[in-house]
Short mmCIF file of C-alpha atoms in Angstrom, two decimals:
data_model
loop_
_atom_site.label_atom_id
_atom_site.label_comp_id
_atom_site.label_asym_id
_atom_site.label_seq_id
_atom_site.Cartn_x
_atom_site.Cartn_y
_atom_site.Cartn_z
CA MET A 20 -184.28 -24.54 -173.89
CA GLN A 21 -182.46 -22.05 -176.04
CA PRO A 22 -179.37 -20.50 -174.60
CA THR A 23 -179.54 -16.69 -173.80
CA THR A 24 -176.93 -14.16 -173.62
CA ARG A 25 -179.09 -11.67 -171.75
CA THR A 26 -177.11 -9.98 -169.06
CA LYS A 27 -178.58 -10.39 -165.49
CA PRO A 28 -179.90 -7.12 -164.15
CA LYS A 29 -178.20 -5.63 -161.08
CA ILE A 30 -180.81 -4.97 -158.48
CA LEU A 31 -180.58 -3.22 -155.12
CA PHE A 32 -183.38 -4.56 -152.96
CA ALA A 33 -185.02 -2.73 -150.10
CA GLY A 34 -187.44 -4.74 -147.87
CA THR A 35 -187.62 -8.20 -146.27
CA THR A 36 -185.43 -10.86 -148.06
CA THR A 37 -187.59 -13.83 -146.98
CA GLY A 38 -190.49 -13.32 -149.40
CA GLN A 39 -191.20 -15.01 -152.66
CA ASP A 40 -190.19 -12.16 -154.75
CA PHE A 41 -186.75 -11.96 -153.37
CA ASN A 42 -186.18 -15.69 -154.13
CA ALA A 43 -187.55 -15.22 -157.70
CA LEU A 44 -185.25 -12.23 -158.23
CA LYS A 45 -182.15 -14.11 -157.07
CA SER A 46 -182.55 -16.67 -159.79
CA VAL A 47 -182.54 -14.12 -162.72
CA ALA A 48 -180.70 -11.12 -161.34
CA GLU A 49 -177.56 -10.05 -159.28
CA VAL A 50 -179.27 -8.88 -156.02
CA SER A 51 -177.72 -6.69 -153.38
CA VAL A 52 -179.62 -6.02 -150.20
CA LYS A 53 -179.89 -2.47 -149.13
CA GLN A 54 -178.49 -2.10 -145.65
CA GLY A 55 -178.95 1.44 -144.52
CA THR A 56 -177.08 3.17 -147.44
CA ASP A 57 -178.56 5.09 -150.26
CA ASP A 58 -175.68 4.18 -152.50
CA LEU A 59 -177.10 3.26 -155.94
CA GLY A 60 -173.78 3.00 -157.73
CA ILE A 61 -173.74 -0.89 -157.58
CA ALA A 62 -177.16 -1.31 -159.21
CA GLU A 63 -179.23 -0.49 -162.24
CA VAL A 64 -182.55 -1.19 -160.63
CA LEU A 65 -183.80 -0.07 -157.12
CA TRP A 66 -186.53 -2.57 -155.93
CA ILE A 67 -188.77 -1.54 -153.01
CA ASP A 68 -190.97 -3.94 -151.40
CA CYS A 69 -193.46 -1.44 -149.97
CA ALA A 70 -195.05 -4.11 -147.69
CA THR A 71 -191.89 -4.34 -145.78
CA THR A 72 -190.24 -1.01 -146.07
CA LYS A 73 -190.84 1.90 -143.76
CA PRO A 74 -192.68 4.76 -145.49
CA ASP A 75 -190.44 7.40 -144.26
CA GLN A 76 -187.74 5.95 -146.57
CA TYR A 77 -189.86 6.37 -149.69
CA ALA A 78 -189.18 9.96 -150.63
CA PRO A 79 -185.47 10.02 -150.46
CA LEU A 80 -185.08 6.60 -152.03
CA LEU A 81 -187.37 7.24 -155.02
CA ARG A 82 -185.95 10.67 -155.77
CA GLN A 83 -182.39 9.51 -155.74
CA ALA A 84 -183.14 6.50 -157.83
CA LEU A 85 -185.03 8.52 -160.42
CA ASP A 86 -182.58 11.44 -160.58
CA SER A 87 -179.74 9.10 -161.13
CA GLY A 88 -181.26 7.36 -163.94
CA LYS A 89 -182.10 4.03 -162.35
CA LEU A 90 -185.13 1.92 -162.95
CA LEU A 91 -187.43 2.14 -159.94
CA VAL A 92 -189.67 -0.82 -159.04
CA LEU A 93 -192.51 -0.45 -156.39
CA ARG A 94 -193.72 -3.73 -155.43
CA HIS A 95 -197.05 -3.71 -153.53
CA PRO A 96 -197.25 0.09 -153.77
CA ASP A 97 -199.24 1.53 -150.87
CA GLY A 98 -200.73 4.89 -150.38
CA PRO A 99 -197.59 6.69 -149.07
CA ALA A 100 -195.47 5.12 -151.90
CA ARG A 101 -198.00 6.37 -154.47
CA LYS A 102 -197.93 9.93 -152.90
CA ALA A 103 -194.14 10.08 -152.74
CA LEU A 104 -194.05 9.15 -156.49
CA ALA A 105 -196.75 11.69 -157.22
CA ASP A 106 -194.72 14.50 -155.49
CA ILE A 107 -191.74 13.69 -157.52
CA CYS A 108 -193.19 13.04 -161.04
CA GLY A 109 -196.44 15.05 -160.93
CA CYS A 110 -198.35 11.88 -161.87
CA GLU A 111 -200.07 9.09 -160.05
CA VAL A 112 -201.12 5.59 -161.23
CA GLN A 113 -203.70 3.70 -159.27
CA ASP A 114 -206.13 1.01 -160.58
CA GLY A 115 -204.80 -1.53 -157.97
CA ALA A 116 -201.53 -2.24 -159.81
CA SER A 117 -199.28 -4.51 -157.66
CA VAL A 118 -196.12 -3.33 -159.52
CA LEU A 119 -195.18 0.11 -160.79
CA MET A 120 -191.95 0.42 -162.85
CA VAL A 121 -190.70 3.99 -163.28
CA THR A 122 -187.82 5.59 -165.04
CA ARG A 123 -186.73 9.09 -165.74
CA ASP A 124 -185.34 10.08 -169.19
CA LEU A 125 -182.17 12.07 -168.31
CA LYS A 126 -181.42 12.56 -172.11
CA ALA A 127 -184.74 14.13 -172.97
CA THR A 128 -184.73 17.76 -174.03
CA THR A 129 -187.90 18.32 -171.98
CA PRO A 130 -187.49 19.61 -168.38
CA SER A 131 -189.17 16.57 -167.14
CA SER A 132 -189.96 13.18 -168.71
CA TYR A 133 -191.06 10.06 -166.76
CA ALA A 134 -192.32 6.62 -168.00
CA VAL A 135 -194.51 4.35 -165.75
CA THR A 136 -195.38 0.71 -166.39
CA ALA A 137 -198.37 -0.64 -164.28
CA LEU A 138 -198.70 -4.44 -163.71
CA ASP A 139 -201.15 -6.68 -162.09
CA ASP A 140 -200.51 -9.95 -160.25
CA THR A 141 -203.16 -11.78 -162.41
CA THR A 142 -204.22 -11.44 -165.82
CA PRO A 143 -206.38 -8.10 -166.12
CA VAL A 144 -208.87 -9.33 -168.65
CA THR A 145 -212.46 -10.51 -168.83
CA THR A 146 -214.09 -12.50 -171.52
CA THR A 147 -217.47 -12.03 -173.10
CA ASP A 148 -218.67 -15.30 -174.76
CA GLU A 149 -219.89 -14.99 -178.38
CA GLN A 150 -219.80 -18.72 -179.50
CA VAL A 151 -222.49 -19.29 -182.12
CA LEU A 152 -223.65 -22.32 -184.05
CA SER A 153 -224.50 -21.89 -187.81
CA GLY A 154 -228.17 -22.14 -188.71
CA GLY A 155 -230.04 -22.39 -192.02
CA GLU A 156 -227.52 -24.77 -193.54
CA ALA A 157 -228.16 -27.64 -196.03
CA GLU A 158 -231.25 -29.85 -195.13
CA ALA A 159 -228.81 -32.85 -194.34
CA VAL A 160 -227.28 -30.90 -191.51
CA PRO A 161 -229.01 -31.37 -188.05
CA PRO A 162 -230.85 -28.23 -186.90
CA THR A 163 -228.87 -25.91 -184.52
CA SER A 164 -228.93 -27.06 -180.94
CA PRO A 165 -228.84 -24.17 -178.43
CA THR A 166 -226.91 -26.34 -175.97
CA ALA A 167 -224.39 -27.53 -178.43
CA ARG A 168 -222.27 -24.39 -178.24
CA PRO A 169 -218.40 -24.58 -178.31
CA SER A 170 -216.79 -23.53 -175.13
CA LEU A 171 -213.93 -20.99 -175.17
CA ALA A 172 -212.24 -20.89 -171.91
CA VAL A 173 -209.91 -18.13 -170.77
CA LEU A 174 -206.98 -19.22 -168.48
CA GLU A 175 -205.66 -16.40 -166.52
CA ARG A 176 -202.28 -18.06 -166.27
CA GLN A 177 -202.40 -17.83 -162.42
CA GLY A 178 -199.61 -19.59 -160.70
CA GLU A 179 -197.02 -19.11 -163.49
CA PRO A 180 -193.96 -17.24 -162.10
CA ARG A 181 -193.40 -13.95 -163.70
CA ASP A 182 -190.08 -13.56 -165.46
CA TRP A 183 -188.73 -10.52 -163.70
CA ALA A 184 -185.71 -10.20 -165.89
CA ALA A 185 -187.79 -10.07 -169.10
CA THR A 186 -190.35 -7.65 -167.30
CA LEU A 187 -187.70 -5.21 -166.44
CA GLU A 188 -186.22 -5.41 -169.92
CA ALA A 189 -189.67 -4.81 -171.41
CA HIS A 190 -190.14 -1.71 -169.51
CA ARG A 191 -186.71 -0.40 -170.49
CA GLU A 192 -187.58 -1.03 -174.20
CA ARG A 193 -191.06 0.56 -174.04
CA SER A 194 -189.90 3.58 -172.16
CA ALA A 195 -187.06 4.19 -174.68
CA ARG A 196 -189.38 3.81 -177.50
CA SER A 197 -190.14 7.11 -179.39
CA VAL A 198 -193.88 7.64 -178.80
CA GLY A 199 -194.42 11.02 -180.44
CA GLY A 200 -191.90 13.08 -182.59
CA PRO A 201 -189.83 16.16 -182.85
CA GLY A 202 -192.70 18.16 -183.77
CA LEU A 203 -194.09 17.76 -180.30
CA ILE A 204 -190.94 19.41 -178.85
CA PRO A 205 -191.51 23.16 -178.52
CA PRO A 206 -188.92 25.99 -178.75
CA GLN A 207 -186.93 27.08 -175.74
CA GLY A 208 -189.06 28.97 -173.31
CA VAL A 209 -192.29 26.98 -173.68
CA MET A 210 -193.22 25.28 -170.60
CA TYR A 211 -194.06 21.50 -170.93
CA GLY A 212 -193.46 17.85 -169.74
CA ILE A 213 -193.89 14.39 -170.82
CA ARG A 214 -195.46 11.39 -168.90
CA THR A 215 -195.61 7.89 -170.47
CA LEU A 216 -197.94 5.14 -169.29
CA THR A 217 -197.47 1.45 -170.50
CA GLY A 218 -199.63 -1.56 -169.86
CA SER A 219 -199.55 -5.13 -171.27
CA TYR A 220 -202.00 -8.01 -170.90
CA SER A 221 -201.89 -11.72 -171.79
CA ALA A 222 -204.22 -14.67 -171.67
CA ARG A 223 -204.40 -18.28 -172.82
CA VAL A 224 -207.50 -19.64 -174.61
CA THR A 225 -208.76 -23.14 -175.10
CA ASN A 226 -211.73 -24.73 -176.77
CA ASP A 227 -212.40 -28.35 -175.71
CA SER A 228 -215.68 -28.71 -177.53
CA TRP A 229 -214.22 -29.16 -180.98
CA LYS A 230 -212.48 -32.28 -182.08
CA ALA A 231 -209.76 -30.24 -183.89
CA THR A 232 -208.83 -28.24 -180.80
CA GLN A 233 -209.13 -30.64 -177.79
CA GLY A 234 -206.04 -30.57 -175.63
CA LYS A 235 -204.71 -27.43 -177.35
CA SER A 236 -204.24 -23.87 -176.19
CA GLN A 237 -203.20 -20.44 -177.47
CA ASP A 238 -201.62 -17.44 -175.91
CA VAL A 239 -202.82 -13.96 -176.84
CA GLU A 240 -201.21 -10.65 -175.91
CA PHE A 241 -201.84 -6.93 -176.22
CA GLY A 242 -200.72 -3.71 -174.71
CA PHE A 243 -199.96 -0.09 -175.29
CA THR A 244 -197.65 2.83 -174.70
CA SER A 245 -199.13 6.13 -174.25
CA SER A 246 -197.19 9.44 -173.96
CA PHE A 247 -198.83 12.59 -172.72
CA TYR A 248 -197.40 15.98 -173.80
CA VAL A 249 -198.64 18.64 -171.37
CA TYR A 250 -198.14 22.28 -172.49
CA ARG A 251 -198.76 25.42 -170.47
CA GLU A 252 -199.93 28.16 -172.75
CA ASN A 253 -197.75 30.73 -171.08
CA GLY A 254 -198.46 33.29 -173.68
CA LYS A 255 -201.75 34.00 -171.90
CA SER A 256 -202.05 35.80 -168.66
CA ASN A 257 -204.44 33.06 -167.40
CA ALA A 258 -202.82 29.97 -168.90
CA ASP A 259 -204.70 27.17 -170.30
CA TYR A 260 -203.18 23.72 -170.51
CA VAL A 261 -203.12 21.53 -173.67
CA VAL A 262 -202.57 17.84 -173.40
CA ILE A 263 -201.63 15.74 -176.57
CA ARG A 264 -201.58 12.04 -176.12
CA VAL A 265 -199.86 9.78 -178.65
CA GLN A 266 -200.50 6.03 -178.30
CA GLN A 267 -198.80 2.95 -180.05
CA ALA A 268 -200.88 -0.19 -179.19
CA THR A 269 -199.78 -3.67 -180.25
CA CYS A 270 -201.81 -6.88 -180.36
CA SER A 271 -200.72 -10.43 -181.34
CA PRO A 272 -202.49 -13.80 -181.23
CA ARG A 273 -199.11 -15.68 -181.06
CA THR A 274 -199.03 -19.09 -182.57
CA LEU A 275 -202.61 -20.26 -183.83
CA MET A 276 -204.05 -23.07 -181.87
CA VAL A 277 -205.01 -25.01 -185.11
CA ARG A 278 -204.31 -24.29 -188.70
CA GLU A 279 -206.05 -27.38 -190.36
CA ASP A 280 -208.53 -27.35 -193.42
CA ASN A 281 -211.22 -28.42 -190.93
CA ALA A 282 -210.55 -25.63 -188.19
CA LYS A 283 -208.47 -22.46 -187.99
CA GLY A 284 -207.83 -19.98 -185.30
CA TYR A 285 -207.87 -18.21 -182.96
CA TYR A 286 -207.41 -15.20 -185.18
CA GLN A 287 -207.58 -11.45 -183.98
CA TYR A 288 -210.37 -9.68 -185.73
CA GLN A 289 -211.03 -6.50 -183.75
CA PHE A 290 -208.90 -4.14 -181.64
CA GLN A 291 -210.31 -1.03 -179.98
CA ALA A 292 -208.43 1.68 -178.15
CA GLN A 293 -210.16 4.38 -175.96
CA CYS A 294 -208.99 7.28 -173.83
CA THR A 295 -211.10 9.57 -171.79
CA ASN A 296 -210.48 12.31 -169.17
CA ASN A 297 -212.40 12.92 -166.16
CA ARG A 298 -212.90 16.79 -166.38
CA GLY A 299 -215.26 16.75 -169.30
CA ALA A 300 -212.85 18.83 -171.49
CA PRO A 301 -213.74 18.34 -175.32
CA LEU A 302 -211.37 16.99 -177.88
CA LEU A 303 -209.27 19.46 -179.95
CA GLY A 304 -208.69 16.84 -182.42
CA THR A 305 -207.97 13.17 -183.17
CA SER A 306 -206.21 11.02 -185.80
CA PRO A 307 -206.32 8.90 -187.84
CA GLU A 308 -209.71 9.15 -189.41
CA THR A 309 -212.09 6.44 -190.54
CA THR A 310 -210.65 4.74 -193.54
CA ASN A 311 -210.16 1.44 -195.50
CA ASN A 312 -206.74 2.52 -196.73
CA VAL A 313 -204.10 -0.05 -196.28
CA ASN A 314 -201.95 2.59 -194.62
CA PRO A 315 -204.01 4.68 -192.15
CA ILE A 316 -202.09 8.11 -191.57
CA THR A 317 -201.82 9.45 -188.04
CA GLN A 318 -201.28 13.25 -188.09
CA ILE A 319 -202.23 16.30 -186.05
CA SER A 320 -201.41 19.87 -185.46
CA ILE A 321 -202.51 22.03 -182.50
CA PRO A 322 -201.78 25.80 -182.32
CA LEU A 323 -200.76 26.89 -178.96
CA HIS A 324 -200.57 30.47 -177.60
CA VAL A 325 -197.00 30.38 -175.85
CA LYS A 326 -194.06 32.50 -175.08
CA TYR A 327 -190.56 31.55 -176.50
CA LEU A 328 -187.14 33.01 -176.95
CA GLN A 329 -186.88 35.26 -180.07
CA ASP A 330 -183.68 37.19 -180.54
CA GLY A 331 -182.89 36.97 -176.96
CA SER A 332 -186.34 38.04 -175.71
CA CYS A 333 -189.42 36.12 -174.54
CA MET A 334 -192.18 36.91 -177.02
CA ALA A 335 -195.77 35.76 -176.93
CA ASN A 336 -196.66 34.09 -180.27
CA TYR A 337 -198.45 31.05 -181.73
CA TRP A 338 -196.54 27.69 -182.13
CA SER A 339 -198.22 24.49 -183.43
CA ALA A 340 -197.45 21.21 -181.72
CA ALA A 341 -197.56 18.60 -184.57
CA HIS A 342 -197.21 14.86 -184.85
CA GLY A 343 -196.99 12.76 -188.03
CA PRO A 344 -197.66 11.93 -190.63
CA VAL A 345 -197.17 8.28 -189.50
CA ALA A 346 -198.41 5.35 -191.75
CA ARG A 347 -199.17 1.98 -190.06
CA THR A 348 -199.78 -1.05 -192.35
CA GLN A 349 -203.19 -2.49 -191.90
CA GLU A 350 -203.76 -4.42 -195.17
CA GLY A 351 -207.07 -6.21 -195.22
CA TRP A 352 -208.37 -4.29 -192.24
CA GLY A 353 -210.53 -1.23 -191.72
CA LEU A 354 -210.32 1.60 -189.28
CA SER A 355 -213.31 3.40 -187.61
CA ASN A 356 -212.72 6.56 -185.63
CA ARG A 357 -215.55 6.66 -183.19
CA SER A 358 -214.47 9.58 -181.04
CA ALA A 359 -217.11 11.93 -179.45
CA THR A 360 -215.74 15.56 -179.57
CA SER A 361 -218.02 17.00 -177.01
CA SER A 362 -217.59 14.34 -174.36
CA GLY A 363 -213.71 14.32 -174.83
CA THR A 364 -213.79 10.51 -175.55
CA ALA A 365 -211.24 9.34 -178.28
CA VAL A 366 -211.95 5.91 -179.59
CA TRP A 367 -210.73 3.87 -182.63
CA LEU A 368 -211.78 0.51 -183.72
CA SER A 369 -209.52 -1.49 -186.01
CA PHE A 370 -211.43 -4.35 -187.64
CA HIS A 371 -210.84 -7.34 -190.00
CA ARG A 372 -212.32 -6.53 -193.43
CA ASP A 373 -211.02 -8.93 -196.07
CA PRO A 374 -211.93 -11.80 -196.68
CA TRP A 375 -214.37 -11.48 -193.72
CA ASN A 376 -215.84 -8.07 -192.62
CA SER A 377 -216.37 -8.38 -188.91
CA LEU A 378 -218.57 -5.18 -188.76
CA ASN A 379 -220.93 -6.16 -191.48
CA ASP A 380 -220.97 -9.84 -190.47
CA PRO A 381 -220.65 -10.00 -186.69
CA PRO A 382 -220.19 -13.40 -184.90
CA ASN A 383 -223.60 -13.29 -183.37
CA GLU A 384 -225.12 -13.35 -186.75
CA PHE A 385 -223.13 -16.35 -188.02
CA SER A 386 -226.16 -18.32 -189.05
CA ARG A 387 -226.70 -15.63 -191.85
CA TRP A 388 -223.17 -15.48 -193.28
CA TRP A 389 -221.55 -18.77 -192.29
CA SER A 390 -221.07 -20.07 -195.88
CA ASN A 391 -218.74 -17.24 -196.71
CA MET A 392 -216.11 -18.69 -194.56
CA PHE A 393 -215.98 -22.07 -196.19
CA GLU A 394 -214.80 -23.23 -199.63
CA GLY A 395 -216.16 -26.12 -201.56
CA GLY A 396 -219.72 -26.19 -200.33
CA TYR A 397 -221.01 -27.98 -197.34
CA GLY A 398 -218.06 -29.39 -195.26
CA GLY A 399 -215.63 -27.39 -197.32
CA ARG A 400 -212.25 -26.27 -195.90
CA VAL A 401 -212.17 -23.15 -193.50
CA LYS A 402 -210.82 -20.09 -195.35
CA THR A 403 -207.60 -18.49 -194.15
CA LEU A 404 -207.84 -14.93 -192.87
CA ASN A 405 -205.33 -12.29 -193.82
CA THR A 406 -201.73 -12.09 -192.50
CA LEU A 407 -202.49 -9.42 -189.84
CA ALA A 408 -205.17 -11.68 -188.33
CA SER A 409 -202.54 -13.95 -187.20
CA SER A 410 -199.44 -11.82 -186.57
CA SER A 411 -198.41 -9.04 -184.34
CA PHE A 412 -199.22 -5.59 -185.50
CA THR A 413 -199.21 -1.96 -184.02
CA VAL A 414 -201.75 0.74 -184.42
CA GLU A 415 -201.06 4.33 -183.67
CA ASN A 416 -203.53 7.15 -182.64
CA VAL A 417 -203.34 10.68 -181.23
CA ALA A 418 -205.80 12.89 -179.34
CA ALA A 419 -205.63 16.41 -177.99
CA TRP A 420 -207.62 18.34 -175.23
CA ARG A 421 -207.45 21.86 -173.87
CA PHE A 422 -208.07 22.42 -170.07
CA SER A 423 -208.96 25.97 -169.48
CA ALA A 424 -207.27 28.12 -166.81
CA SER A 425 -210.55 28.27 -164.68
CA MET A 426 -210.81 24.56 -164.85
CA ILE A 427 -207.48 24.01 -163.70
CA ALA A 428 -207.66 26.70 -160.85
CA THR A 429 -210.31 24.55 -159.20
CA ASN A 430 -208.28 21.26 -159.44
CA ARG A 431 -204.90 20.86 -161.08
CA ASN A 432 -205.25 17.00 -161.44
CA VAL A 433 -206.57 15.45 -164.58
CA LEU A 434 -207.20 11.68 -164.90
CA PHE A 435 -206.82 9.94 -168.12
CA GLN A 436 -208.09 6.44 -168.53
CA GLU A 437 -206.88 3.87 -171.20
CA ILE A 438 -209.17 0.94 -172.14
CA LEU A 439 -208.21 -1.72 -174.90
CA ASN A 440 -210.78 -4.21 -176.18
CA TYR A 441 -209.40 -7.18 -177.98
CA ARG A 442 -211.28 -9.97 -179.80
CA VAL A 443 -210.28 -13.23 -181.21
CA THR A 444 -212.16 -15.92 -183.20
CA ALA A 445 -211.81 -19.37 -184.67
CA PHE A 446 -213.87 -21.28 -187.31
CA ALA A 447 -214.57 -25.02 -187.93
CA ASN A 448 -216.44 -27.16 -190.46
CA PRO A 449 -218.40 -30.38 -189.39
CA LYS A 450 -215.33 -32.53 -189.40
CA GLY A 451 -213.53 -30.07 -187.20
CA THR A 452 -216.28 -29.90 -184.65
CA ASN A 453 -217.34 -33.53 -184.82
CA ASN A 454 -220.93 -32.53 -184.34
CA GLY A 455 -222.41 -32.13 -187.81
CA HIS A 456 -222.16 -28.28 -187.73
CA HIS A 457 -220.22 -25.40 -188.92
CA GLN A 458 -219.23 -23.21 -186.02
CA ILE A 459 -217.58 -19.94 -184.95
CA SER A 460 -216.03 -19.56 -181.63
CA ALA A 461 -215.38 -15.99 -180.61
CA GLY A 462 -214.37 -14.22 -177.43
CA GLY A 463 -213.56 -10.62 -176.37
CA TRP A 464 -211.43 -9.13 -173.63
CA VAL A 465 -211.75 -5.68 -172.24
CA THR A 466 -208.82 -4.66 -170.04
CA ASN A 467 -208.97 -3.34 -166.61
CA PRO A 468 -208.73 0.34 -167.33
CA LYS A 469 -205.22 1.75 -166.81
CA SER A 470 -205.43 5.30 -165.48
CA ILE A 471 -202.79 8.05 -165.01
CA THR A 472 -203.56 11.24 -163.08
CA LEU A 473 -201.55 14.21 -164.16
CA ASP A 474 -200.86 17.32 -162.14
CA VAL A 475 -200.82 19.48 -165.11
CA VAL A 476 -199.28 22.38 -163.51
CA ALA A 477 -196.40 20.39 -161.99
CA VAL A 478 -195.78 18.27 -165.15
CA ALA A 479 -195.39 21.58 -167.27
CA GLU A 480 -193.42 23.46 -164.60
CA ASP A 481 -189.99 24.57 -165.48
CA VAL A 482 -188.04 26.52 -162.89
CA ASN A 483 -185.23 27.28 -165.43
CA SER A 484 -187.52 28.53 -168.23
CA PRO A 485 -186.71 32.09 -169.25
CA CYS A 486 -190.27 32.74 -170.32
CA LYS A 487 -192.13 31.75 -167.01
#
């Protein structure tokens, strides 16, 4: 095991100390037990086991922790805990998360900025099998057998203990990451706020049908950080609310299961990010656009009717919230913006394009294009896909919506749902499969949607604004 210099986090624990979580924490952290005191000076993290903590303690505990800049962990969050958090932060995360991690950015220039990470106990992914045998090969090759499909198994990594120290550190890193930019910070007097939602997913894949991959496995990981900038158009007598969401999503196939001439993979070949709202508000704009450019550009500018300080007075005027330009390298990949303006659904698909175009030649049509993936004729070595297919890379996208004053008057809450779709694949020639066939083994995962409900009035509220 490699030595580590990571400092153990200091945790103040509220709840019963006989559970599995408490014992796991003691091995990776300096844990103090809360004994009727709200003093957080000795800790960096307040950990509340909601299953064994009285609900009437939630509100004061949560507020004090967040207002003092501590990392708040809600384990097994129940209804009262979620409501207490919503009352403080103006947002609520549901989706059955077993862990909520929350921090408040005390250094932010915005009146209020909170970051939330939602975690599940088990891997929140599902697989769709797309394993296909090649057909129409040379006459010497046995005909395709519909029962001889390779088996891609997805192991949800249940039973593996969570590294809580690494999980806490990952939240701090994500919440401190700049998602957005200075162009989204308005002049003094404009009423606004920021809420950030993060989610991460992992799974382990195996394929025991191929000779080359038997007994081997591979981890895959993907996740996102989405910041929601909420603006009150206080230049209007009846204020609309504009939400601009900026997302950075990262995917990684980790170390490939196999890199032999006879078999290679699992490569990542498609990654789709989607965000919707539950109020039917249409999109004001999205970026980046569809492109095969090596550096897709993310850039948006949304004019807002606001009031802000000018020469000591509050004046109604137009100000544009702007993000970008930001370039993200995607050499050998394409990008398809599939957003639907009228429905308010923002969707982007990044896909492998060179040397294999996964849109033009999908896995379920492998029998048509199989020979393109092998060099040297029948039984030739498996081609290597480009660097991004086997390494971590990050995509960035932005979307904006306007929620009318009449819409918000009926219900201040807007739910935004994030969905990631991640796909991996492997290829093998007859020696790699040991069954006389060239084969593809492909699988896809769609995350359990992660949702955040924003009380847009509360998020954008600023009691100290001179231009209310």
